[in-house]
PDB file of C-alpha atoms and ligand atoms in Angstrom:
ATOM      1  CA  MET I 660       0.000   0.000   0.000  1.00 90.00           C
ATOM      2  CA  ARG I 661       1.469   3.320  -1.092  1.00 92.00           C
ATOM      3  CA  CYS I 662       2.179   5.884   1.629  1.00 93.00           C
ATOM      4  CA  PRO I 663      -0.255   8.806   1.165  1.00 92.00           C
ATOM      5  CA  PHE I 664       2.346  11.213   2.538  1.00 94.00           C
ATOM      6  CA  CYS I 665       5.556  10.431   0.651  1.00 96.00           C
ATOM      7  CA  GLY I 666       4.522   7.919  -2.031  1.00 93.00           C
ATOM      8  CA  ASN I 667       6.758   5.116  -0.756  1.00 94.00           C
ATOM      9  CA  ILE I 668       5.152   1.780  -1.644  1.00 93.00           C
ATOM     10  CA  ASP I 669       6.878  -0.283   1.035  1.00 92.00           C
ATOM     11  CA  THR I 670       4.678   0.356   4.085  1.00 95.00           C
ATOM     12  CA  GLN I 671       4.149  -1.931   7.065  1.00 96.00           C
ATOM     13  CA  VAL I 672       1.007  -3.185   8.783  1.00 96.00           C
ATOM     14  CA  LYS I 673       1.294  -2.544  12.520  1.00 95.00           C
ATOM     15  CA  ASP I 674      -2.093  -3.767  13.661  1.00 94.00           C
ATOM     16  CA  SER I 675      -5.138  -5.475  12.105  1.00 95.00           C
ATOM     17  CA  ARG I 676      -8.472  -5.802  13.783  1.00 94.00           C
ATOM     18  CA  PRO I 677     -12.104  -6.302  12.857  1.00 92.00           C
ATOM     19  CA  ALA I 678     -14.228  -3.178  12.563  1.00 86.00           C
ATOM     20  CA  GLU I 679     -17.848  -2.305  11.871  1.00 78.00           C
ATOM     21  CA  ASP I 680     -19.097  -5.490  13.485  1.00 77.00           C
ATOM     22  CA  HIS I 681     -16.699  -7.675  11.471  1.00 83.00           C
ATOM     23  CA  ALA I 682     -17.817  -6.207   8.149  1.00 80.00           C
ATOM     24  CA  ALA I 683     -14.357  -4.696   7.709  1.00 85.00           C
ATOM     25  CA  ILE I 684     -10.754  -5.158   8.763  1.00 91.00           C
ATOM     26  CA  ARG I 685      -9.032  -2.038   9.961  1.00 93.00           C
ATOM     27  CA  ARG I 686      -5.266  -1.916   9.477  1.00 95.00           C
ATOM     28  CA  ARG I 687      -2.925   0.587  11.048  1.00 96.00           C
ATOM     29  CA  ARG I 688      -0.012   1.149   8.684  1.00 96.00           C
ATOM     30  CA  PHE I 689       3.379   2.703   9.133  1.00 96.00           C
ATOM     31  CA  CYS I 690       5.702   4.146   6.523  1.00 96.00           C
ATOM     32  CA  PRO I 691       9.354   3.538   7.425  1.00 96.00           C
ATOM     33  CA  ALA I 692      10.469   6.114   4.845  1.00 96.00           C
ATOM     34  CA  CYS I 693       8.729   9.157   6.323  1.00 96.00           C
ATOM     35  CA  GLY I 694       7.362   7.910   9.642  1.00 96.00           C
ATOM     36  CA  GLY I 695       3.780   8.542   8.480  1.00 95.00           C
ATOM     37  CA  ARG I 696       0.919   6.544   9.978  1.00 96.00           C
ATOM     38  CA  PHE I 697      -2.379   5.862   8.257  1.00 95.00           C
ATOM     39  CA  THR I 698      -5.332   3.487   8.366  1.00 93.00           C
ATOM     40  CA  THR I 699      -6.821   1.311   5.667  1.00 92.00           C
ATOM     41  CA  TYR I 700     -10.031  -0.695   5.637  1.00 88.00           C
ATOM     42  CA  GLU I 701     -10.561  -3.972   3.878  1.00 89.00           C
ATOM     43  CA  ARG I 702     -14.156  -4.737   2.921  1.00 82.00           C
ATOM     44  CA  VAL I 703     -15.978  -7.313   0.896  1.00 76.00           C
ATOM     45  CA  GLN I 704     -16.950  -6.014  -2.496  1.00 71.00           C
ATOM     46  CA  LEU I 705     -19.679  -8.211  -3.863  1.00 69.00           C
ATOM     47  CA  ARG I 706     -19.971  -6.491  -7.192  1.00 72.00           C
ATOM     48  CA  ASP I 707     -18.158  -3.877  -9.198  1.00 82.00           C
ATOM     49  CA  LEU I 708     -20.807  -1.216  -9.203  1.00 89.00           C
ATOM     50  CA  VAL I 709     -21.115   1.448 -11.871  1.00 91.00           C
ATOM     51  CA  VAL I 710     -22.958   4.730 -11.425  1.00 90.00           C
ATOM     52  CA  ILE I 711     -24.973   6.006 -14.375  1.00 89.00           C
ATOM     53  CA  LYS I 712     -25.229   9.771 -14.202  1.00 84.00           C
ATOM     54  CA  SER I 713     -28.237  11.646 -15.560  1.00 79.00           C
ATOM     55  CA  ASN I 714     -26.173  12.744 -18.580  1.00 83.00           C
ATOM     56  CA  GLY I 715     -25.589   9.054 -19.312  1.00 86.00           C
ATOM     57  CA  ARG I 716     -21.936   9.035 -18.271  1.00 89.00           C
ATOM     58  CA  ARG I 717     -20.677   5.965 -16.421  1.00 90.00           C
ATOM     59  CA  GLU I 718     -18.380   6.091 -13.459  1.00 89.00           C
ATOM     60  CA  ASP I 719     -17.115   3.411 -11.078  1.00 89.00           C
ATOM     61  CA  PHE I 720     -18.963   3.551  -7.800  1.00 90.00           C
ATOM     62  CA  ASP I 721     -16.720   5.126  -5.175  1.00 89.00           C
ATOM     63  CA  ARG I 722     -17.518   4.337  -1.578  1.00 88.00           C
ATOM     64  CA  ASP I 723     -15.202   7.094  -0.364  1.00 87.00           C
ATOM     65  CA  LYS I 724     -17.123   9.755  -2.263  1.00 87.00           C
ATOM     66  CA  LEU I 725     -20.382   8.507  -0.853  1.00 89.00           C
ATOM     67  CA  GLU I 726     -18.876   8.475   2.616  1.00 90.00           C
ATOM     68  CA  ARG I 727     -17.514  12.006   2.221  1.00 88.00           C
ATOM     69  CA  SER I 728     -20.905  13.435   1.267  1.00 88.00           C
ATOM     70  CA  ILE I 729     -22.588  11.668   4.171  1.00 91.00           C
ATOM     71  CA  ARG I 730     -19.954  12.754   6.689  1.00 90.00           C
ATOM     72  CA  ILE I 731     -20.216  16.358   5.548  1.00 89.00           C
ATOM     73  CA  SER I 732     -23.976  16.382   5.992  1.00 90.00           C
ATOM     74  CA  MET I 733     -23.462  14.809   9.446  1.00 91.00           C
ATOM     75  CA  GLN I 734     -20.921  17.414  10.542  1.00 90.00           C
ATOM     76  CA  LYS I 735     -21.337  18.464  14.183  1.00 91.00           C
ATOM     77  CA  ARG I 736     -24.427  16.326  14.594  1.00 91.00           C
ATOM     78  CA  PRO I 737     -24.715  14.282  17.771  1.00 92.00           C
ATOM     79  CA  VAL I 738     -24.455  10.924  16.008  1.00 91.00           C
ATOM     80  CA  GLU I 739     -21.840   8.336  16.953  1.00 90.00           C
ATOM     81  CA  PRO I 740     -19.186   7.768  14.255  1.00 86.00           C
ATOM     82  CA  GLU I 741     -19.836   4.013  14.592  1.00 87.00           C
ATOM     83  CA  ARG I 742     -23.438   4.560  13.675  1.00 90.00           C
ATOM     84  CA  ILE I 743     -22.479   6.555  10.609  1.00 91.00           C
ATOM     85  CA  ASP I 744     -20.107   3.745   9.531  1.00 89.00           C
ATOM     86  CA  GLN I 745     -22.908   1.233   9.956  1.00 90.00           C
ATOM     87  CA  MET I 746     -25.271   3.369   7.941  1.00 93.00           C
ATOM     88  CA  ILE I 747     -22.765   3.715   5.098  1.00 92.00           C
ATOM     89  CA  SER I 748     -22.077  -0.025   5.084  1.00 89.00           C
ATOM     90  CA  GLY I 749     -25.815  -0.625   5.073  1.00 91.00           C
ATOM     91  CA  ILE I 750     -26.290   1.643   2.067  1.00 93.00           C
ATOM     92  CA  VAL I 751     -23.461  -0.041   0.169  1.00 90.00           C
ATOM     93  CA  ARG I 752     -24.825  -3.501   0.957  1.00 87.00           C
ATOM     94  CA  ARG I 753     -28.206  -2.407  -0.284  1.00 89.00           C
ATOM     95  CA  LEU I 754     -26.707  -1.121  -3.519  1.00 89.00           C
ATOM     96  CA  GLU I 755     -24.720  -4.316  -3.970  1.00 85.00           C
ATOM     97  CA  SER I 756     -27.733  -6.508  -3.440  1.00 83.00           C
ATOM     98  CA  MET I 757     -29.984  -4.768  -5.965  1.00 82.00           C
ATOM     99  CA  GLY I 758     -29.122  -7.392  -8.543  1.00 78.00           C
ATOM    100  CA  GLU I 759     -27.791  -4.799 -10.993  1.00 82.00           C
ATOM    101  CA  THR I 760     -24.248  -3.585 -11.447  1.00 86.00           C
ATOM    102  CA  ASP I 761     -25.439  -0.365 -13.109  1.00 90.00           C
ATOM    103  CA  LEU I 762     -26.925   2.061 -10.625  1.00 89.00           C
ATOM    104  CA  ASN I 763     -28.749   5.247 -11.415  1.00 89.00           C
ATOM    105  CA  SER I 764     -27.220   8.218  -9.549  1.00 86.00           C
ATOM    106  CA  LYS I 765     -30.692   9.469  -8.685  1.00 85.00           C
ATOM    107  CA  MET I 766     -31.605   6.175  -7.054  1.00 88.00           C
ATOM    108  CA  ILE I 767     -28.410   6.244  -4.965  1.00 90.00           C
ATOM    109  CA  GLY I 768     -29.281   9.752  -3.752  1.00 89.00           C
ATOM    110  CA  GLU I 769     -32.726   8.605  -2.750  1.00 88.00           C
ATOM    111  CA  ILE I 770     -31.402   5.660  -0.779  1.00 92.00           C
ATOM    112  CA  VAL I 771     -28.957   7.950   1.028  1.00 92.00           C
ATOM    113  CA  MET I 772     -31.744  10.395   1.898  1.00 90.00           C
ATOM    114  CA  GLU I 773     -33.911   7.581   3.173  1.00 90.00           C
ATOM    115  CA  SER I 774     -31.136   6.360   5.466  1.00 92.00           C
ATOM    116  CA  LEU I 775     -30.259   9.850   6.695  1.00 92.00           C
ATOM    117  CA  ALA I 776     -33.889  10.605   7.451  1.00 90.00           C
ATOM    118  CA  ARG I 777     -33.948   7.666   9.848  1.00 90.00           C
ATOM    119  CA  ILE I 778     -30.824   8.756  11.717  1.00 91.00           C
ATOM    120  CA  ASP I 779     -30.738  12.543  11.840  1.00 90.00           C
ATOM    121  CA  THR I 780     -33.262  15.048  10.512  1.00 88.00           C
ATOM    122  CA  VAL I 781     -30.813  17.934  10.248  1.00 88.00           C
ATOM    123  CA  ALA I 782     -28.350  15.873   8.222  1.00 90.00           C
ATOM    124  CA  TYR I 783     -31.215  14.723   6.027  1.00 88.00           C
ATOM    125  CA  VAL I 784     -32.345  18.291   5.360  1.00 86.00           C
ATOM    126  CA  ARG I 785     -28.776  19.374   4.546  1.00 85.00           C
ATOM    127  CA  PHE I 786     -28.302  16.518   2.124  1.00 87.00           C
ATOM    128  CA  ALA I 787     -31.754  16.813   0.570  1.00 85.00           C
ATOM    129  CA  SER I 788     -31.591  20.567   0.005  1.00 80.00           C
ATOM    130  CA  VAL I 789     -28.310  20.261  -1.885  1.00 78.00           C
ATOM    131  CA  TYR I 790     -29.483  17.128  -3.677  1.00 76.00           C
ATOM    132  CA  LYS I 791     -32.547  18.850  -5.103  1.00 72.00           C
ATOM    133  CA  ASN I 792     -30.488  21.605  -6.716  1.00 65.00           C
ATOM    134  CA  PHE I 793     -27.970  19.068  -7.814  1.00 61.00           C
ATOM    135  CA  GLN I 794     -29.941  16.659  -9.931  1.00 57.00           C
ATOM    136  CA  ALA I 795     -29.269  18.633 -13.097  1.00 47.00           C
ATOM    137  CA  ALA I 796     -25.646  19.385 -12.288  1.00 47.00           C
ATOM    138  CA  ASP I 797     -24.753  15.788 -11.556  1.00 53.00           C
ATOM    139  CA  ASP I 798     -21.164  16.405 -10.590  1.00 57.00           C
ATOM    140  CA  PHE I 799     -20.410  14.650  -7.358  1.00 57.00           C
ATOM    141  CA  ASP I 800     -17.443  16.791  -6.385  1.00 62.00           C
ATOM    142  CA  LYS I 801     -19.486  19.904  -6.888  1.00 65.00           C
ATOM    143  CA  PHE I 802     -22.211  18.311  -4.866  1.00 66.00           C
ATOM    144  CA  VAL I 803     -19.829  17.680  -1.982  1.00 65.00           C
ATOM    145  CA  SER I 804     -18.529  21.250  -2.063  1.00 69.00           C
ATOM    146  CA  GLU I 805     -22.070  22.611  -1.944  1.00 67.00           C
ATOM    147  CA  LEU I 806     -22.839  20.361   0.978  1.00 68.00           C
ATOM    148  CA  ARG I 807     -19.956  21.755   2.967  1.00 66.00           C
ATOM    149  CA  PRO I 808     -21.635  24.011   5.512  1.00 60.00           C
ATOM    150  CA  ALA I 809     -20.856  27.726   5.359  1.00 54.00           C
ATOM    151  CA  ASP I 810     -18.296  29.071   7.820  1.00 51.00           C
ATOM    152  CA  LYS I 811     -20.851  30.563  10.145  1.00 50.00           C
ATOM    153  CA  PRO I 812     -20.752  28.919  13.568  1.00 52.00           C
ATOM    154  CA  GLU I 813     -23.384  26.380  14.383  1.00 52.00           C
ATOM    155  CA  PRO I 814     -25.010  26.130  17.785  1.00 56.00           C
ATOM    156  CA  GLU I 815     -23.392  23.444  19.914  1.00 54.00           C
ATOM    157  CA  SER I 816     -25.686  20.555  20.591  1.00 52.00           C
TER     158      SER I 816
HETATM  159 ZN1  LIG G2019       5.809   7.838   3.747  1.00 69.93          ZN
END
């Protein structure tokens, strides 16, 4: 695994343990070249999923992008990180078990909103309000940047 800090490919695993109720293996890694430490997760991938955007473009499904958008909408919400991990794994499992490898981006957004609505209303509203403006734009990175809350302070909960 390549070191994300210096690019060295010879990194060492220091510790491996089950995570997310044994749905993943978490590995702590160490880079002897720069001393950097980072974590990787190993997960079952049942299918190679492809996202079909509304403009017809195809893109490999990227769990990290999905996770980023969900974490941003969850920012500063009183929800345990473990619970967010479980929700994300649940969404991915649902997508993988749909029986199709091609997934409509709109359908993915709806599944995410459904899951968020069950866990945290504020996060759901954040996600949904951006999502509604986003359906035409269909650029996930843009979507994530719009989701990022403005710099104004939020009340502590
Ligand atoms: Zn390094």
